[in-house]
Amino acid sequence: MLRHEDNMALTQVGPETPMGRFMRRYWIPAAKLEQIAEPGGAPIRVKLLGEALVAFRDPNGKVGLIGEYCPHRGASLVYGRNEEDGLRCLYHGWKMGCGYVLESPPEPPTRTFAKKLQHVSYPVREAGQLLWAYMGPPELEPPFPKFPWLNLPESQLLVVKMHQASNYLQGVEGDLDPAHPNYLHRDFDLEDKESWAGAGWESIAHLMSDGAPVIHCEETPYLMRVGAVRNTEKPDVHYVRSTEWIAPFYCYIATGPRESRLFKAWHPIDDHNCYTFYVHFDLEKPIDKEAAYSNWGHLTSPPEYKTPHSLANMHLQDRERMKRGNFSGVSGAAVQDRVVQESMLPIVDRTKEHLGTSDKAVMFYRKLLLQKLKEMDEGKPLPGQDPSLDYNQRACSFNLSADKPWQAVVKAQEDYERSLGVDERHLSTANAVMAQ
Ligand code: FES
Ligand SMILES: [Fe+2]
């Protein structure tokens, strides 16, 4: 359980809140680039960390992310005209650029007050099919994170955006929970377990070998990593899965040898809603996008990026399938996660929990984040912001000799991949601090 004030500190994301200020110290995804592909096209609404914003690509191709409401009398700029360097409000023709009011045509030329007004605007970058924003103090802008998937060709990168009707932390805590797949994601009804291979989860069958994994956690320069160690039918072999966490809300989910990899971001829309970004990628070869959609169940489209499942329709749960061996009665791992995380209501009351050994990583994360919030207020450096970090991380899942430390899973998997002829450049380096 958690004290009420700590639950609030970890879940509230507005500009004046501790977690809101922490998240604003990082580059974070604001939208998919497909939403603003056309120069001079329609602006889009972007709600991020509780702030109402609008993103647009001006007729010259320049991208902006500015406050949604006109500083004159508050009309929404999503309806505005997309002009060179800014958006022009429909109501009285004021034009807002990135940071300033550029024109206020109904005012006589002698009235210059509008030009002195500032208008909210955040720096943006385009990378990895995403629009990224930095919403923190300009003097504290961190280096842009060099994720290895950012510059991959379209065939090797699938970026999926999915709306979730819950606070972001419920999503994060699902990814911090190595035991839940044995239950929530179990599906004895699956005709072909190999069908998971294209989705980056070939190892689902291994995972089912032990429903009570031993969980390990450690802090890293990026934030933390988790290891889940499972027994197998051989007493001297463990099946180990690692997860790499990067502040403020990114993680790599373990995938097996030569499988596509999976990066996730939990983008808080406001305190009660978030988007999950699933980034499926392969550094060497094209990925099977159809298999990813089919196994994760996260096919969505703009502008809402929602699947048909919701609390109102019980996420289309099928009790006949449950009788046949599907544990949840719902298809797709991403939707199964949403069933439980949305069912907890928008912000789960963590003062009422009863945490056990399987919640070790959840407890470790909360304690670590509360400590980082305190360190932020003391002016200490934040995780993941050292310019020397190379961001070339990897989360692995592999069988490991039982006498090896769990951290050796990355090296063991990569040694095996080397023997298969994987290009050395595509192996990780940032896990080098893990045990050899
Ligand atoms: S409200 Fe926008 S110009 Fe008047
Ligand atoms: Fe899950």
PDB file of N, CA and C in Angstrom, residues 162-166 273 297 304 306-318 330-331 334-345:
ATOM      1  N   MET A 162      -2.212   3.910 -28.714  1.00  0.00           N
ATOM      2  CA  MET A 162      -3.506   3.391 -28.251  1.00  0.00           C
ATOM      3  C   MET A 162      -3.963   4.145 -27.007  1.00  0.00           C
ATOM      4  N   HIS A 163      -5.207   4.603 -27.034  1.00  0.00           N
ATOM      5  CA  HIS A 163      -5.765   5.334 -25.895  1.00  0.00           C
ATOM      6  C   HIS A 163      -6.080   4.382 -24.754  1.00  0.00           C
ATOM      7  N   GLN A 164      -5.846   4.828 -23.540  1.00  0.00           N
ATOM      8  CA  GLN A 164      -6.216   4.045 -22.354  1.00  0.00           C
ATOM      9  C   GLN A 164      -6.900   4.971 -21.347  1.00  0.00           C
ATOM     10  N   ALA A 165      -8.071   4.538 -20.863  1.00  0.00           N
ATOM     11  CA  ALA A 165      -8.847   5.370 -19.931  1.00  0.00           C
ATOM     12  C   ALA A 165      -8.395   5.100 -18.503  1.00  0.00           C
ATOM     13  N   SER A 166      -7.149   5.424 -18.203  1.00  0.00           N
ATOM     14  CA  SER A 166      -6.659   5.324 -16.824  1.00  0.00           C
ATOM     15  C   SER A 166      -5.439   6.216 -16.687  1.00  0.00           C
ATOM     16  N   ASN A 273      -6.258   9.783 -18.159  1.00  0.00           N
ATOM     17  CA  ASN A 273      -6.145   9.150 -19.484  1.00  0.00           C
ATOM     18  C   ASN A 273      -4.689   9.142 -19.923  1.00  0.00           C
ATOM     19  N   GLY A 297      -3.423  -6.944 -30.491  1.00  0.00           N
ATOM     20  CA  GLY A 297      -4.796  -6.428 -30.550  1.00  0.00           C
ATOM     21  C   GLY A 297      -4.874  -4.914 -30.457  1.00  0.00           C
ATOM     22  N   GLU A 304      -8.670   9.315 -32.836  1.00  0.00           N
ATOM     23  CA  GLU A 304      -8.835   8.945 -31.425  1.00  0.00           C
ATOM     24  C   GLU A 304      -7.887   7.847 -30.961  1.00  0.00           C
ATOM     25  N   LYS A 306      -8.382   4.703 -30.618  1.00  0.00           N
ATOM     26  CA  LYS A 306      -9.042   3.820 -29.646  1.00  0.00           C
ATOM     27  C   LYS A 306      -9.366   2.493 -30.310  1.00  0.00           C
ATOM     28  N   THR A 307      -9.380   1.414 -29.545  1.00  0.00           N
ATOM     29  CA  THR A 307      -9.952   0.161 -30.043  1.00  0.00           C
ATOM     30  C   THR A 307     -11.421   0.149 -29.605  1.00  0.00           C
ATOM     31  N   PRO A 308     -12.226  -0.790 -30.118  1.00  0.00           N
ATOM     32  CA  PRO A 308     -13.655  -0.773 -29.747  1.00  0.00           C
ATOM     33  C   PRO A 308     -13.915  -1.156 -28.287  1.00  0.00           C
ATOM     34  N   HIS A 309     -12.899  -1.598 -27.554  1.00  0.00           N
ATOM     35  CA  HIS A 309     -13.116  -2.117 -26.196  1.00  0.00           C
ATOM     36  C   HIS A 309     -13.178  -0.988 -25.174  1.00  0.00           C
ATOM     37  N   SER A 310     -14.113  -1.113 -24.224  1.00  0.00           N
ATOM     38  CA  SER A 310     -14.205  -0.103 -23.158  1.00  0.00           C
ATOM     39  C   SER A 310     -14.898  -0.723 -21.949  1.00  0.00           C
ATOM     40  N   LEU A 311     -14.853  -0.009 -20.842  1.00  0.00           N
ATOM     41  CA  LEU A 311     -15.574  -0.464 -19.649  1.00  0.00           C
ATOM     42  C   LEU A 311     -17.056  -0.604 -19.954  1.00  0.00           C
ATOM     43  N   ALA A 312     -17.589   0.311 -20.795  1.00  0.00           N
ATOM     44  CA  ALA A 312     -19.027   0.325 -21.080  1.00  0.00           C
ATOM     45  C   ALA A 312     -19.476  -0.962 -21.763  1.00  0.00           C
ATOM     46  N   ASN A 313     -18.616  -1.574 -22.596  1.00  0.00           N
ATOM     47  CA  ASN A 313     -19.020  -2.835 -23.247  1.00  0.00           C
ATOM     48  C   ASN A 313     -18.247  -4.039 -22.685  1.00  0.00           C
ATOM     49  N   MET A 314     -17.758  -3.895 -21.443  1.00  0.00           N
ATOM     50  CA  MET A 314     -17.022  -4.984 -20.770  1.00  0.00           C
ATOM     51  C   MET A 314     -15.874  -5.486 -21.656  1.00  0.00           C
ATOM     52  N   HIS A 315     -15.277  -4.552 -22.393  1.00  0.00           N
ATOM     53  CA  HIS A 315     -14.141  -4.883 -23.265  1.00  0.00           C
ATOM     54  C   HIS A 315     -14.431  -6.093 -24.160  1.00  0.00           C
ATOM     55  N   LEU A 316     -15.721  -6.259 -24.507  1.00  0.00           N
ATOM     56  CA  LEU A 316     -16.152  -7.338 -25.414  1.00  0.00           C
ATOM     57  C   LEU A 316     -15.708  -8.718 -24.907  1.00  0.00           C
ATOM     58  N   GLN A 317     -15.724  -8.886 -23.615  1.00  0.00           N
ATOM     59  CA  GLN A 317     -15.280 -10.162 -23.013  1.00  0.00           C
ATOM     60  C   GLN A 317     -16.184 -11.314 -23.474  1.00  0.00           C
ATOM     61  N   ASP A 318     -15.546 -12.426 -23.833  1.00  0.00           N
ATOM     62  CA  ASP A 318     -16.263 -13.575 -24.380  1.00  0.00           C
ATOM     63  C   ASP A 318     -16.109 -14.755 -23.410  1.00  0.00           C
ATOM     64  N   VAL A 330     -10.662 -12.212 -23.575  1.00  0.00           N
ATOM     65  CA  VAL A 330     -10.420 -11.046 -24.431  1.00  0.00           C
ATOM     66  C   VAL A 330      -9.227 -11.358 -25.319  1.00  0.00           C
ATOM     67  N   SER A 331      -9.262 -10.885 -26.558  1.00  0.00           N
ATOM     68  CA  SER A 331      -8.154 -11.137 -27.488  1.00  0.00           C
ATOM     69  C   SER A 331      -7.132 -10.011 -27.443  1.00  0.00           C
ATOM     70  N   ALA A 334      -2.421  -6.414 -25.556  1.00  0.00           N
ATOM     71  CA  ALA A 334      -2.548  -4.993 -25.208  1.00  0.00           C
ATOM     72  C   ALA A 334      -3.937  -4.686 -24.657  1.00  0.00           C
ATOM     73  N   VAL A 335      -4.943  -5.352 -25.205  1.00  0.00           N
ATOM     74  CA  VAL A 335      -6.309  -5.121 -24.722  1.00  0.00           C
ATOM     75  C   VAL A 335      -6.512  -5.817 -23.369  1.00  0.00           C
ATOM     76  N   GLN A 336      -5.911  -6.994 -23.216  1.00  0.00           N
ATOM     77  CA  GLN A 336      -6.003  -7.681 -21.920  1.00  0.00           C
ATOM     78  C   GLN A 336      -5.421  -6.796 -20.812  1.00  0.00           C
ATOM     79  N   ASP A 337      -4.297  -6.148 -21.094  1.00  0.00           N
ATOM     80  CA  ASP A 337      -3.721  -5.232 -20.099  1.00  0.00           C
ATOM     81  C   ASP A 337      -4.700  -4.102 -19.788  1.00  0.00           C
ATOM     82  N   ARG A 338      -5.336  -3.591 -20.840  1.00  0.00           N
ATOM     83  CA  ARG A 338      -6.266  -2.468 -20.628  1.00  0.00           C
ATOM     84  C   ARG A 338      -7.484  -2.885 -19.820  1.00  0.00           C
ATOM     85  N   VAL A 339      -7.959  -4.119 -20.027  1.00  0.00           N
ATOM     86  CA  VAL A 339      -9.125  -4.584 -19.261  1.00  0.00           C
ATOM     87  C   VAL A 339      -8.885  -4.354 -17.773  1.00  0.00           C
ATOM     88  N   VAL A 340      -7.771  -4.855 -17.280  1.00  0.00           N
ATOM     89  CA  VAL A 340      -7.550  -4.787 -15.830  1.00  0.00           C
ATOM     90  C   VAL A 340      -7.170  -3.367 -15.395  1.00  0.00           C
ATOM     91  N   GLN A 341      -6.372  -2.701 -16.220  1.00  0.00           N
ATOM     92  CA  GLN A 341      -5.907  -1.370 -15.794  1.00  0.00           C
ATOM     93  C   GLN A 341      -7.030  -0.337 -15.856  1.00  0.00           C
ATOM     94  N   GLU A 342      -7.954  -0.470 -16.809  1.00  0.00           N
ATOM     95  CA  GLU A 342      -9.102   0.438 -16.847  1.00  0.00           C
ATOM     96  C   GLU A 342     -10.145   0.038 -15.799  1.00  0.00           C
ATOM     97  N   SER A 343     -10.201  -1.276 -15.480  1.00  0.00           N
ATOM     98  CA  SER A 343     -11.202  -1.733 -14.494  1.00  0.00           C
ATOM     99  C   SER A 343     -10.887  -1.206 -13.094  1.00  0.00           C
ATOM    100  N   MET A 344      -9.631  -0.768 -12.856  1.00  0.00           N
ATOM    101  CA  MET A 344      -9.236  -0.273 -11.530  1.00  0.00           C
ATOM    102  C   MET A 344      -9.745   1.144 -11.293  1.00  0.00           C
ATOM    103  N   LEU A 345     -10.465   1.698 -12.277  1.00  0.00           N
ATOM    104  CA  LEU A 345     -10.956   3.083 -12.294  1.00  0.00           C
ATOM    105  C   LEU A 345      -9.765   4.024 -12.520  1.00  0.00           C
TER     106      LEU A 345
END
